[in-house]
Tab-separated table of C-alpha atoms in Angstrom:
chain	number	residue	atom	x	y	z
B	228	MET	CA	-30.663	206.148	167.595
B	229	ASN	CA	-29.532	208.653	170.193
B	230	LEU	CA	-27.293	207.302	172.939
B	231	PHE	CA	-28.811	209.526	175.628
B	232	SER	CA	-31.479	208.229	177.970
B	233	ARG	CA	-34.919	209.274	176.765
B	234	THR	CA	-35.923	210.135	180.319
B	235	LYS	CA	-33.844	213.316	180.114
B	236	GLU	CA	-35.647	216.581	179.683
B	237	PHE	CA	-34.024	218.732	176.994
B	238	LYS	CA	-34.353	222.495	177.094
B	239	PRO	CA	-33.001	225.185	174.773
B	240	LYS	CA	-29.314	225.885	175.469
B	241	SER	CA	-27.106	228.939	175.071
B	242	GLN	CA	-24.477	227.219	172.890
B	243	PRO	CA	-25.134	225.567	169.480
B	244	ILE	CA	-23.973	222.110	170.530
B	245	THR	CA	-26.331	219.241	169.763
B	246	GLU	CA	-26.751	215.776	171.223
B	247	THR	CA	-25.599	214.333	167.895
B	248	MET	CA	-22.327	216.277	168.028
B	249	VAL	CA	-21.541	214.671	171.390
B	250	THR	CA	-22.610	211.117	170.512
B	251	ASP	CA	-20.668	211.256	167.227
B	252	ALA	CA	-17.623	212.568	169.094
B	253	TYR	CA	-17.772	209.569	171.433
B	254	LYS	CA	-17.766	207.214	168.435
B	255	ARG	CA	-14.625	208.907	167.079
B	256	VAL	CA	-12.647	208.807	170.317
B	257	ASN	CA	-9.814	206.275	170.326
B	258	LYS	CA	-11.138	203.582	172.664
B	259	SER	CA	-7.998	201.431	172.394
B	260	SER	CA	-6.083	203.862	174.593
B	261	LYS	CA	-5.527	202.490	178.099
B	262	GLY	CA	-4.495	205.831	179.585
B	263	LYS	CA	-6.707	207.135	182.382
B	264	GLY	CA	-7.116	210.775	183.333
B	265	ILE	CA	-6.977	212.192	186.850
B	266	ASP	CA	-10.377	210.661	187.662
B	267	GLU	CA	-8.943	207.158	186.963
B	268	VAL	CA	-12.026	206.327	184.857
B	269	SER	CA	-11.369	203.808	182.067
B	270	PHE	CA	-13.403	203.359	178.889
B	271	ALA	CA	-15.004	200.297	180.461
B	272	ASP	CA	-16.056	202.393	183.473
B	273	PHE	CA	-17.339	205.200	181.230
B	274	GLU	CA	-19.320	202.712	179.140
B	275	LYS	CA	-21.291	201.469	182.169
B	276	GLU	CA	-22.908	204.898	182.553
B	277	LYS	CA	-22.512	205.991	178.938
B	278	SER	CA	-25.901	207.648	178.444
B	279	ASN	CA	-25.647	209.576	181.677
B	280	ASN	CA	-22.013	210.559	181.054
B	281	LEU	CA	-22.693	211.796	177.523
B	282	TYR	CA	-25.748	213.695	178.702
B	283	LYS	CA	-23.666	215.523	181.314
B	284	ILE	CA	-21.062	216.499	178.691
B	285	TRP	CA	-23.722	217.761	176.292
B	286	ASN	CA	-25.685	219.572	179.009
B	287	ARG	CA	-22.629	221.428	180.277
B	288	MET	CA	-21.113	222.190	176.857
B	289	ALA	CA	-24.438	223.381	175.452
B	290	SER	CA	-25.080	225.651	178.437
B	291	GLY	CA	-21.563	227.111	178.397
B	292	SER	CA	-20.765	225.688	181.824
B	293	TYR	CA	-18.307	222.989	180.789
B	294	PHE	CA	-14.868	223.444	182.356
B	295	PRO	CA	-12.289	220.779	181.513
B	296	PRO	CA	-10.706	218.901	184.406
B	297	ALA	CA	-6.970	219.052	184.992
B	298	VAL	CA	-4.687	217.091	182.661
B	299	LYS	CA	-2.571	214.274	184.105
B	300	GLU	CA	1.122	214.625	183.279
B	301	VAL	CA	2.766	211.392	182.130
B	302	GLU	CA	6.393	210.946	181.109
B	303	ILE	CA	7.452	208.474	178.413
B	304	PRO	CA	10.963	207.843	177.030
B	305	LYS	CA	11.917	209.702	173.872
B	306	PRO	CA	12.889	207.277	171.083
B	307	GLY	CA	16.664	206.950	170.815
B	308	SER	CA	17.258	209.166	173.834
B	309	ASP	CA	17.592	208.972	177.603
B	310	LYS	CA	15.323	212.013	177.907
B	311	MET	CA	11.606	211.921	178.655
B	312	ARG	CA	8.670	213.308	176.699
B	313	VAL	CA	5.803	214.830	178.683
B	314	LEU	CA	2.317	213.826	177.581
B	315	GLY	CA	-0.969	215.218	178.821
B	316	VAL	CA	-3.585	212.531	179.513
B	317	CYS	CA	-7.143	213.868	179.615
B	318	THR	CA	-10.150	212.196	181.213
B	319	ILE	CA	-12.408	210.111	178.943
B	320	GLY	CA	-15.169	212.706	179.228
B	321	ASP	CA	-12.831	215.529	178.271
B	322	ARG	CA	-11.593	213.565	175.252
B	323	VAL	CA	-15.190	213.400	174.072
B	324	ALA	CA	-15.677	217.125	174.668
B	325	GLN	CA	-12.424	217.991	172.888
B	326	ASN	CA	-13.468	215.802	169.968
B	327	VAL	CA	-16.616	217.885	169.582
B	328	GLY	CA	-14.453	220.992	169.225
B	329	SER	CA	-11.659	219.482	167.126
B	330	HIS	CA	-14.056	217.881	164.626
B	331	HIS	CA	-15.952	221.120	164.137
B	332	LEU	CA	-12.727	223.103	163.818
B	333	ASP	CA	-11.276	220.596	161.354
B	334	LYS	CA	-14.230	221.097	159.011
B	335	LEU	CA	-13.519	224.841	159.022
B	336	VAL	CA	-9.765	224.776	158.434
B	337	ASP	CA	-8.639	221.570	156.706
B	338	SER	CA	-9.359	222.826	153.189
B	339	THR	CA	-7.094	225.831	153.840
B	340	PHE	CA	-4.057	223.694	154.669
B	341	ASP	CA	-1.185	223.156	152.264
B	342	GLU	CA	-1.016	220.024	150.115
B	343	SER	CA	2.398	219.238	151.622
B	344	SER	CA	1.010	219.121	155.172
B	345	PHE	CA	0.403	215.431	155.863
B	346	ALA	CA	-0.336	214.979	159.576
B	347	TYR	CA	-3.772	214.383	161.145
B	348	ARG	CA	-5.677	214.931	157.900
B	349	LYS	CA	-8.144	212.792	155.995
B	350	GLU	CA	-6.558	211.088	152.981
B	351	LYS	CA	-3.085	212.176	154.125
B	352	ASN	CA	-0.583	210.005	155.969
B	353	ALA	CA	3.059	209.464	156.881
B	354	GLN	CA	3.711	207.077	153.984
B	355	GLN	CA	2.680	209.767	151.489
B	356	ALA	CA	5.000	212.265	153.174
B	357	LEU	CA	7.896	209.791	153.044
B	358	GLN	CA	7.313	208.952	149.380
B	359	GLU	CA	7.147	212.627	148.404
B	360	CYS	CA	10.320	213.314	150.386
B	361	LYS	CA	12.099	210.462	148.617
B	362	GLU	CA	11.104	211.774	145.177
B	363	ASN	CA	12.135	215.325	146.039
B	364	CYS	CA	15.557	214.137	147.226
B	365	TRP	CA	16.122	212.661	143.768
B	366	LYS	CA	15.310	216.038	142.195
B	367	HIS	CA	17.087	218.337	144.670
B	368	ALA	CA	20.696	217.974	145.814
B	369	TRP	CA	20.195	219.726	149.148
B	370	ALA	CA	17.756	219.443	152.044
B	371	VAL	CA	17.116	221.421	155.224
B	372	ASP	CA	16.067	219.253	158.158
B	373	ILE	CA	14.016	221.464	160.497
B	374	ASP	CA	13.691	220.433	164.141
B	375	ILE	CA	11.612	222.676	166.421
B	376	LYS	CA	12.773	222.629	170.019
B	377	GLY	CA	9.928	221.540	172.336
B	378	PHE	CA	7.253	222.566	169.839
B	379	TYR	CA	4.090	221.513	171.695
B	380	ASP	CA	5.391	222.889	174.981
B	381	ASN	CA	6.313	226.297	173.538
B	382	ILE	CA	3.385	227.318	171.344
B	383	ASP	CA	2.470	230.875	172.237
B	384	ARG	CA	-1.187	230.788	173.274
B	385	GLY	CA	-1.861	234.435	172.480
B	386	LEU	CA	-0.590	234.024	168.925
B	387	LEU	CA	-2.427	230.705	168.616
B	388	MET	CA	-5.749	232.285	169.575
B	389	GLU	CA	-5.160	235.056	167.025
B	390	ILE	CA	-4.783	232.336	164.386
B	391	VAL	CA	-7.948	230.569	165.612
B	392	ARG	CA	-9.888	233.838	165.304
B	393	GLU	CA	-8.650	234.253	161.735
B	394	HIS	CA	-10.538	231.043	160.891
B	395	THR	CA	-13.679	231.352	163.017
B	396	ASP	CA	-15.729	233.847	165.004
B	397	GLU	CA	-17.867	231.168	166.685
B	398	LYS	CA	-17.831	232.203	170.330
B	399	TRP	CA	-18.471	228.745	171.810
B	400	LEU	CA	-15.522	227.250	169.945
B	401	ILE	CA	-13.130	230.062	170.898
B	402	MET	CA	-14.292	229.896	174.523
B	403	TYR	CA	-13.713	226.175	174.865
B	404	ILE	CA	-10.351	226.203	173.076
B	405	GLU	CA	-9.159	228.815	175.582
B	406	ARG	CA	-10.425	226.677	178.468
B	407	TRP	CA	-8.685	223.557	177.147
B	408	LEU	CA	-5.436	225.450	176.712
B	409	ASN	CA	-5.631	226.830	180.235
B	410	ALA	CA	-6.538	223.570	181.996
B	411	PRO	CA	-3.945	222.902	184.742
B	412	PHE	CA	-1.535	219.979	184.769
B	413	VAL	CA	-1.320	217.495	187.636
B	414	LYS	CA	2.189	216.132	188.123
B	415	LYS	CA	3.122	212.649	189.309
B	416	ASP	CA	3.366	213.814	192.934
B	417	GLY	CA	-0.134	215.327	192.795
B	418	THR	CA	1.040	218.926	192.465
B	419	GLU	CA	-1.213	221.044	190.270
B	420	VAL	CA	0.592	223.530	188.012
B	421	GLN	CA	-0.687	226.201	185.646
B	422	ARG	CA	1.250	226.301	182.410
B	423	GLU	CA	1.476	229.629	180.598
B	424	LYS	CA	2.261	228.333	177.108
B	425	GLY	CA	1.957	225.264	174.929
B	426	THR	CA	-0.811	222.791	174.194
B	427	PRO	CA	-0.750	219.325	175.796
B	428	GLN	CA	0.847	216.690	173.580
B	429	GLY	CA	-1.748	213.973	173.844
B	430	GLY	CA	-4.782	216.256	173.947
B	431	VAL	CA	-7.458	215.469	171.339
B	432	ILE	CA	-7.622	219.040	170.048
B	433	SER	CA	-3.848	219.623	170.142
B	434	PRO	CA	-3.058	218.169	166.667
B	435	ILE	CA	-5.451	220.487	164.804
B	436	LEU	CA	-4.245	223.498	166.811
B	437	ALA	CA	-0.621	222.556	166.076
B	438	ASN	CA	-1.405	222.243	162.376
B	439	MET	CA	-3.055	225.664	162.368
B	440	TYR	CA	-0.066	227.230	164.116
B	441	LEU	CA	2.532	225.785	161.736
B	442	ASP	CA	0.355	226.411	158.690
B	443	LYS	CA	0.539	230.105	159.580
B	444	VAL	CA	4.147	230.145	160.808
B	445	PHE	CA	5.718	228.018	158.100
B	446	ASP	CA	3.546	226.623	155.276
B	447	LYS	CA	1.942	229.807	153.989
B	448	TRP	CA	5.109	231.831	154.601
B	449	PHE	CA	7.221	229.332	152.654
B	450	ARG	CA	4.767	229.154	149.726
B	451	LYS	CA	4.725	232.941	149.505
B	452	TYR	CA	8.492	233.554	149.509
B	453	PHE	CA	9.843	230.309	147.994
B	454	PRO	CA	7.111	229.092	145.621
B	455	GLU	CA	9.580	227.265	143.347
B	456	LEU	CA	10.789	224.932	146.125
B	457	LYS	CA	9.293	221.829	147.752
B	458	PHE	CA	8.801	220.751	151.344
B	459	GLU	CA	7.078	218.086	153.418
B	460	ARG	CA	5.621	218.728	156.845
B	461	TYR	CA	4.212	216.111	159.191
B	462	ALA	CA	3.160	217.920	162.389
B	463	ASP	CA	6.393	219.600	163.535
B	464	ASP	CA	8.733	217.471	161.366
B	465	ILE	CA	9.764	219.504	158.315
B	466	ILE	CA	12.076	218.810	155.358
B	467	ILE	CA	12.818	221.561	152.807
B	468	HIS	CA	14.395	220.754	149.419
B	469	CYS	CA	16.867	223.124	147.744
B	470	TYR	CA	19.010	223.237	144.593
B	471	THR	CA	22.215	224.669	146.059
B	472	GLU	CA	24.072	224.834	149.356
B	473	ASN	CA	23.850	228.637	149.405
B	474	GLN	CA	20.105	228.486	148.867
B	475	ALA	CA	19.736	225.950	151.692
B	476	ASN	CA	21.724	228.093	154.145
B	477	TYR	CA	19.816	231.233	153.136
B	478	ILE	CA	16.442	229.536	153.698
B	479	LEU	CA	17.612	228.132	157.031
B	480	ASP	CA	18.566	231.625	158.229
B	481	LYS	CA	15.195	232.992	157.144
B	482	ALA	CA	13.347	230.078	158.785
B	483	LYS	CA	15.152	230.659	162.091
B	484	GLN	CA	13.947	234.254	162.086
B	485	ARG	CA	10.420	233.306	161.073
B	486	PHE	CA	10.058	230.759	163.876
B	487	SER	CA	11.593	233.193	166.344
B	488	ASP	CA	8.927	235.755	165.410
B	489	TYR	CA	6.353	233.221	166.594
B	490	LYS	CA	8.189	232.403	169.838
B	491	LEU	CA	9.664	229.113	168.604
B	492	GLU	CA	13.318	228.044	168.510
B	493	LEU	CA	14.976	225.655	166.061
B	494	HIS	CA	17.123	223.003	167.706
B	495	PRO	CA	20.754	224.148	167.220
B	496	VAL	CA	22.109	220.606	166.655
B	497	LYS	CA	19.241	218.640	165.119
B	498	THR	CA	18.394	221.346	162.584
B	499	LYS	CA	20.853	220.998	159.705
B	500	VAL	CA	21.631	221.357	156.014
B	501	VAL	CA	22.093	217.970	154.287
B	502	PHE	CA	23.761	217.091	150.972
B	503	CYS	CA	21.744	214.351	149.231
B	504	LYS	CA	24.782	212.556	147.844
B	505	GLN	CA	24.434	210.292	144.799
B	506	SER	CA	26.405	209.270	141.671
B	507	ASN	CA	25.248	212.124	139.455
B	508	ARG	CA	26.212	214.765	142.022
B	509	LYS	CA	30.001	214.762	141.830
B	510	GLY	CA	32.610	217.244	142.922
B	511	ILE	CA	30.898	218.194	146.186
B	512	SER	CA	32.335	217.349	149.581
B	513	TYR	CA	29.975	217.958	152.502
B	514	PRO	CA	30.106	216.324	155.947
B	515	ILE	CA	26.352	215.774	156.487
B	516	ASN	CA	24.813	213.248	154.067
B	517	SER	CA	21.806	211.843	155.890
B	518	PHE	CA	18.702	212.751	157.858
B	519	LYS	CA	15.834	210.964	159.555
B	520	PHE	CA	12.229	211.808	158.708
B	521	LEU	CA	9.260	210.124	160.399
B	522	GLY	CA	11.415	207.283	161.647
B	523	VAL	CA	12.944	206.477	158.240
B	524	GLN	CA	16.619	207.084	157.432
B	525	PHE	CA	17.478	208.929	154.209
B	526	ARG	CA	21.105	208.416	153.131
B	527	PRO	CA	23.401	207.441	150.221
B	528	LEU	CA	22.822	203.802	149.241
B	529	LYS	CA	24.105	201.379	146.641
B	530	ARG	CA	21.471	200.716	143.999
B	531	MET	CA	21.222	198.823	140.679
B	532	ASN	CA	19.938	200.393	137.457
B	533	LYS	CA	17.827	198.623	134.822
B	534	ASN	CA	20.965	197.235	133.162
B	535	GLY	CA	22.218	195.713	136.415
B	536	LYS	CA	24.942	198.318	136.893
B	537	ALA	CA	25.613	199.558	140.423
B	538	PHE	CA	25.321	203.248	141.255
B	539	GLN	CA	24.998	205.373	144.363
B	540	GLY	CA	21.547	206.758	145.006
B	541	PHE	CA	20.050	208.763	147.862
B	542	SER	CA	17.278	206.620	149.266
B	543	THR	CA	15.615	205.192	152.354
B	544	VAL	CA	16.389	202.489	154.892
B	545	VAL	CA	15.017	201.365	158.218
B	546	PRO	CA	17.211	203.169	160.778
B	547	LEU	CA	19.407	201.256	163.180
B	548	SER	CA	17.411	202.474	166.191
B	549	SER	CA	14.253	200.835	164.812
B	550	THR	CA	15.932	197.538	163.970
B	551	VAL	CA	17.331	197.438	167.508
B	552	LYS	CA	13.798	197.959	168.868
B	553	ILE	CA	12.275	195.116	166.892
B	554	GLY	CA	15.220	192.869	167.753
B	555	THR	CA	14.808	193.647	171.455
B	556	PHE	CA	11.063	192.993	171.212
B	557	ILE	CA	11.673	189.558	169.666
B	558	LYS	CA	14.357	188.685	172.213
B	559	ASP	CA	12.302	189.783	175.229
B	560	LEU	CA	9.356	187.585	174.235
B	561	GLU	CA	11.393	184.420	174.966
B	562	LEU	CA	9.003	182.477	172.762
B	563	HIS	CA	11.028	179.253	172.907
B	564	ARG	CA	10.217	179.062	176.606
B	565	LYS	CA	6.446	179.222	176.026
B	566	SER	CA	6.052	175.532	175.250
B	567	LYS	CA	2.647	175.394	176.967
B	568	THR	CA	1.241	178.085	174.655
B	569	ASP	CA	-0.393	176.817	171.448
B	570	MET	CA	0.583	178.229	168.068
B	571	TYR	CA	-2.500	180.411	167.614
B	572	LYS	CA	-2.043	182.091	170.981
B	573	LEU	CA	1.642	182.470	170.173
B	574	SER	CA	0.868	184.278	166.910
B	575	ALA	CA	-1.650	186.518	168.692
B	576	LEU	CA	1.059	187.411	171.196
B	577	ILE	CA	3.373	188.872	168.569
B	578	ASN	CA	1.356	189.664	165.444
B	579	ASN	CA	-0.036	193.117	166.248
B	580	ARG	CA	3.397	194.553	167.029
B	581	ILE	CA	5.156	192.799	164.137
B	582	ARG	CA	2.405	193.648	161.638
B	583	SER	CA	2.265	197.347	162.494
B	584	TRP	CA	6.065	197.568	162.410
B	585	ILE	CA	6.336	195.876	158.991
B	586	ASN	CA	3.416	197.823	157.527
B	587	TYR	CA	5.159	201.081	158.411
B	588	PHE	CA	8.583	200.131	157.071
B	589	LYS	CA	7.691	197.672	154.281
B	590	ASP	CA	8.439	200.149	151.475
B	591	TRP	CA	11.846	201.078	152.869
B	592	ASP	CA	14.087	198.110	152.068
B	593	ILE	CA	12.927	196.019	155.001
B	594	HIS	CA	14.294	192.744	153.591
B	595	THR	CA	17.813	194.150	153.232
B	596	ASN	CA	17.878	195.856	156.603
B	597	CYS	CA	15.712	193.688	158.818
B	598	GLY	CA	15.698	190.228	157.264
B	599	TYR	CA	18.046	188.989	159.975
B	600	PHE	CA	15.531	189.695	162.749
B	601	PHE	CA	12.651	187.896	161.074
B	602	TYR	CA	14.703	184.876	160.060
B	603	ARG	CA	15.939	184.870	163.650
B	604	LEU	CA	12.279	184.871	164.736
B	605	ASN	CA	11.724	181.797	162.562
B	606	THR	CA	14.645	180.083	164.315
B	607	ILE	CA	13.044	180.872	167.676
B	608	LEU	CA	9.747	179.408	166.421
B	609	LEU	CA	11.595	176.210	165.495
B	610	LYS	CA	12.917	175.990	169.063
B	611	TRP	CA	9.394	176.543	170.349
B	612	ALA	CA	8.100	173.726	168.129
B	613	LYS	CA	10.748	171.287	169.424
B	614	ASN	CA	9.855	172.180	173.032
B	615	ARG	CA	6.136	172.006	172.352
B	616	TYR	CA	6.072	168.744	170.412
B	617	LYS	CA	8.350	166.216	172.092
B	618	ARG	CA	8.096	163.857	169.102
B	619	LEU	CA	10.202	166.307	167.072
B	620	LYS	CA	13.501	164.874	168.235
B	621	SER	CA	15.548	166.459	165.458
B	622	LYS	CA	15.835	169.926	164.002
B	623	LYS	CA	15.060	168.471	160.580
B	624	LYS	CA	11.658	167.240	161.777
B	625	ALA	CA	10.905	170.620	163.367
B	626	ILE	CA	11.749	172.368	160.100
B	627	GLY	CA	9.490	169.970	158.197
B	628	LEU	CA	6.550	170.631	160.529
B	629	MET	CA	6.957	174.409	160.456
B	630	LYS	CA	7.364	174.533	156.675
B	631	ARG	CA	4.176	172.482	156.310
B	632	ILE	CA	2.312	174.861	158.633
B	633	GLN	CA	3.685	177.844	156.716
B	634	ARG	CA	2.415	176.415	153.412
B	635	GLN	CA	-1.022	175.703	154.875
B	636	GLN	CA	-1.347	178.975	156.818
B	637	PRO	CA	1.014	181.497	155.170
B	638	GLU	CA	-0.363	184.407	157.225
B	639	LEU	CA	-0.392	182.732	160.637
B	640	PHE	CA	2.590	184.845	161.681
B	641	ALA	CA	2.649	188.413	160.366
B	642	HIS	CA	6.203	188.264	158.977
B	643	TRP	CA	5.465	185.123	156.948
B	644	LYS	CA	3.131	187.114	154.725
B	645	PHE	CA	6.066	189.272	153.636
B	646	GLY	CA	8.218	186.409	152.395
B	647	PHE	CA	10.263	185.487	155.457
B	648	LYS	CA	10.190	181.723	154.986
B	649	ILE	CA	11.359	178.938	157.261
B	650	ALA	CA	14.928	178.107	156.182
B	651	ASN	CA	16.123	174.590	155.415
B	652	SER	CA	18.887	174.758	157.981
């Protein structure tokens, strides 16, 4: 059933955009986002006049008269840094409009992307990229960690539109992509600025445009000139695997030139050659032996073979910065002080964050690296139980109650499901 009001009168339009394209785009838009655009309209507000709002988007897009509103500039802290990342927050209506364009564009270009491009694609994800990277580190002694300086902010729009036109000649799509790219930014103080390059990080259509740009700049170039080597790319995070140090340095020099040709600069410090040190790679001394990819640390680690003998492998761990984050999250909750909150509300308070965190890192030695934080969380839950139930006058009785609850409801708290049991002391 169409979401538009049936009282609307539909007439032939100049652009091939249908009602269904708009209503389907609305269904795909991420409604969990709380960010509001410059009009300060939330999803709840948009929903109240949904039929009318969607009709306006369709009517304007289909007639060629849709012009995107300005993008609100929002700054958020960069992980592990005191610097800020600039995001562009679009209005709800513009997110729907952009979804119409991005979905149509995705159907045209996704099949042309490289198998080692993992971001923002159906049936591809970060876990696959991490697993492939791990396997390639076992096979290749050297890696090149590519970091593009301010990628989203520095995409050359002229070159980007050339790439778009290589994939499509549909005038409506080209027209609207240009309009989205050229939409002004509104800063925190209300100043409106016109940016000459880049695509807003946070825009609905930005991920597919970024993928198209790097597919041209890097993926297809690398496959053509280095077909025997492997790489993983997730958006602008790239790891290249090499057999020798000389090969790694040669490829890095060539990559710097290639990115420069497309108006992009590799970060002079974060971009580096890494030696994937392990027991079977002896006689090589190299100062850089680790890198971070998609939030996971790759470095030399002690491992056990099938016979129980220790050896040094190059594998993955949860990085210190992430363990600090989850530890801070647990500490800041001050759960032991919430004695008036029942257990089910308590679990709801923490489970989404804990579950998503564990699900991301669960394959990367989470028990070795993060067990302390989740056993510490159990200790805090014991304190909560003693404060909540005054009859539990001893720690032993609190432990008994919580162990009984854990046996009866092993998934009540997200970390319990992964084997973090209430300790006996």
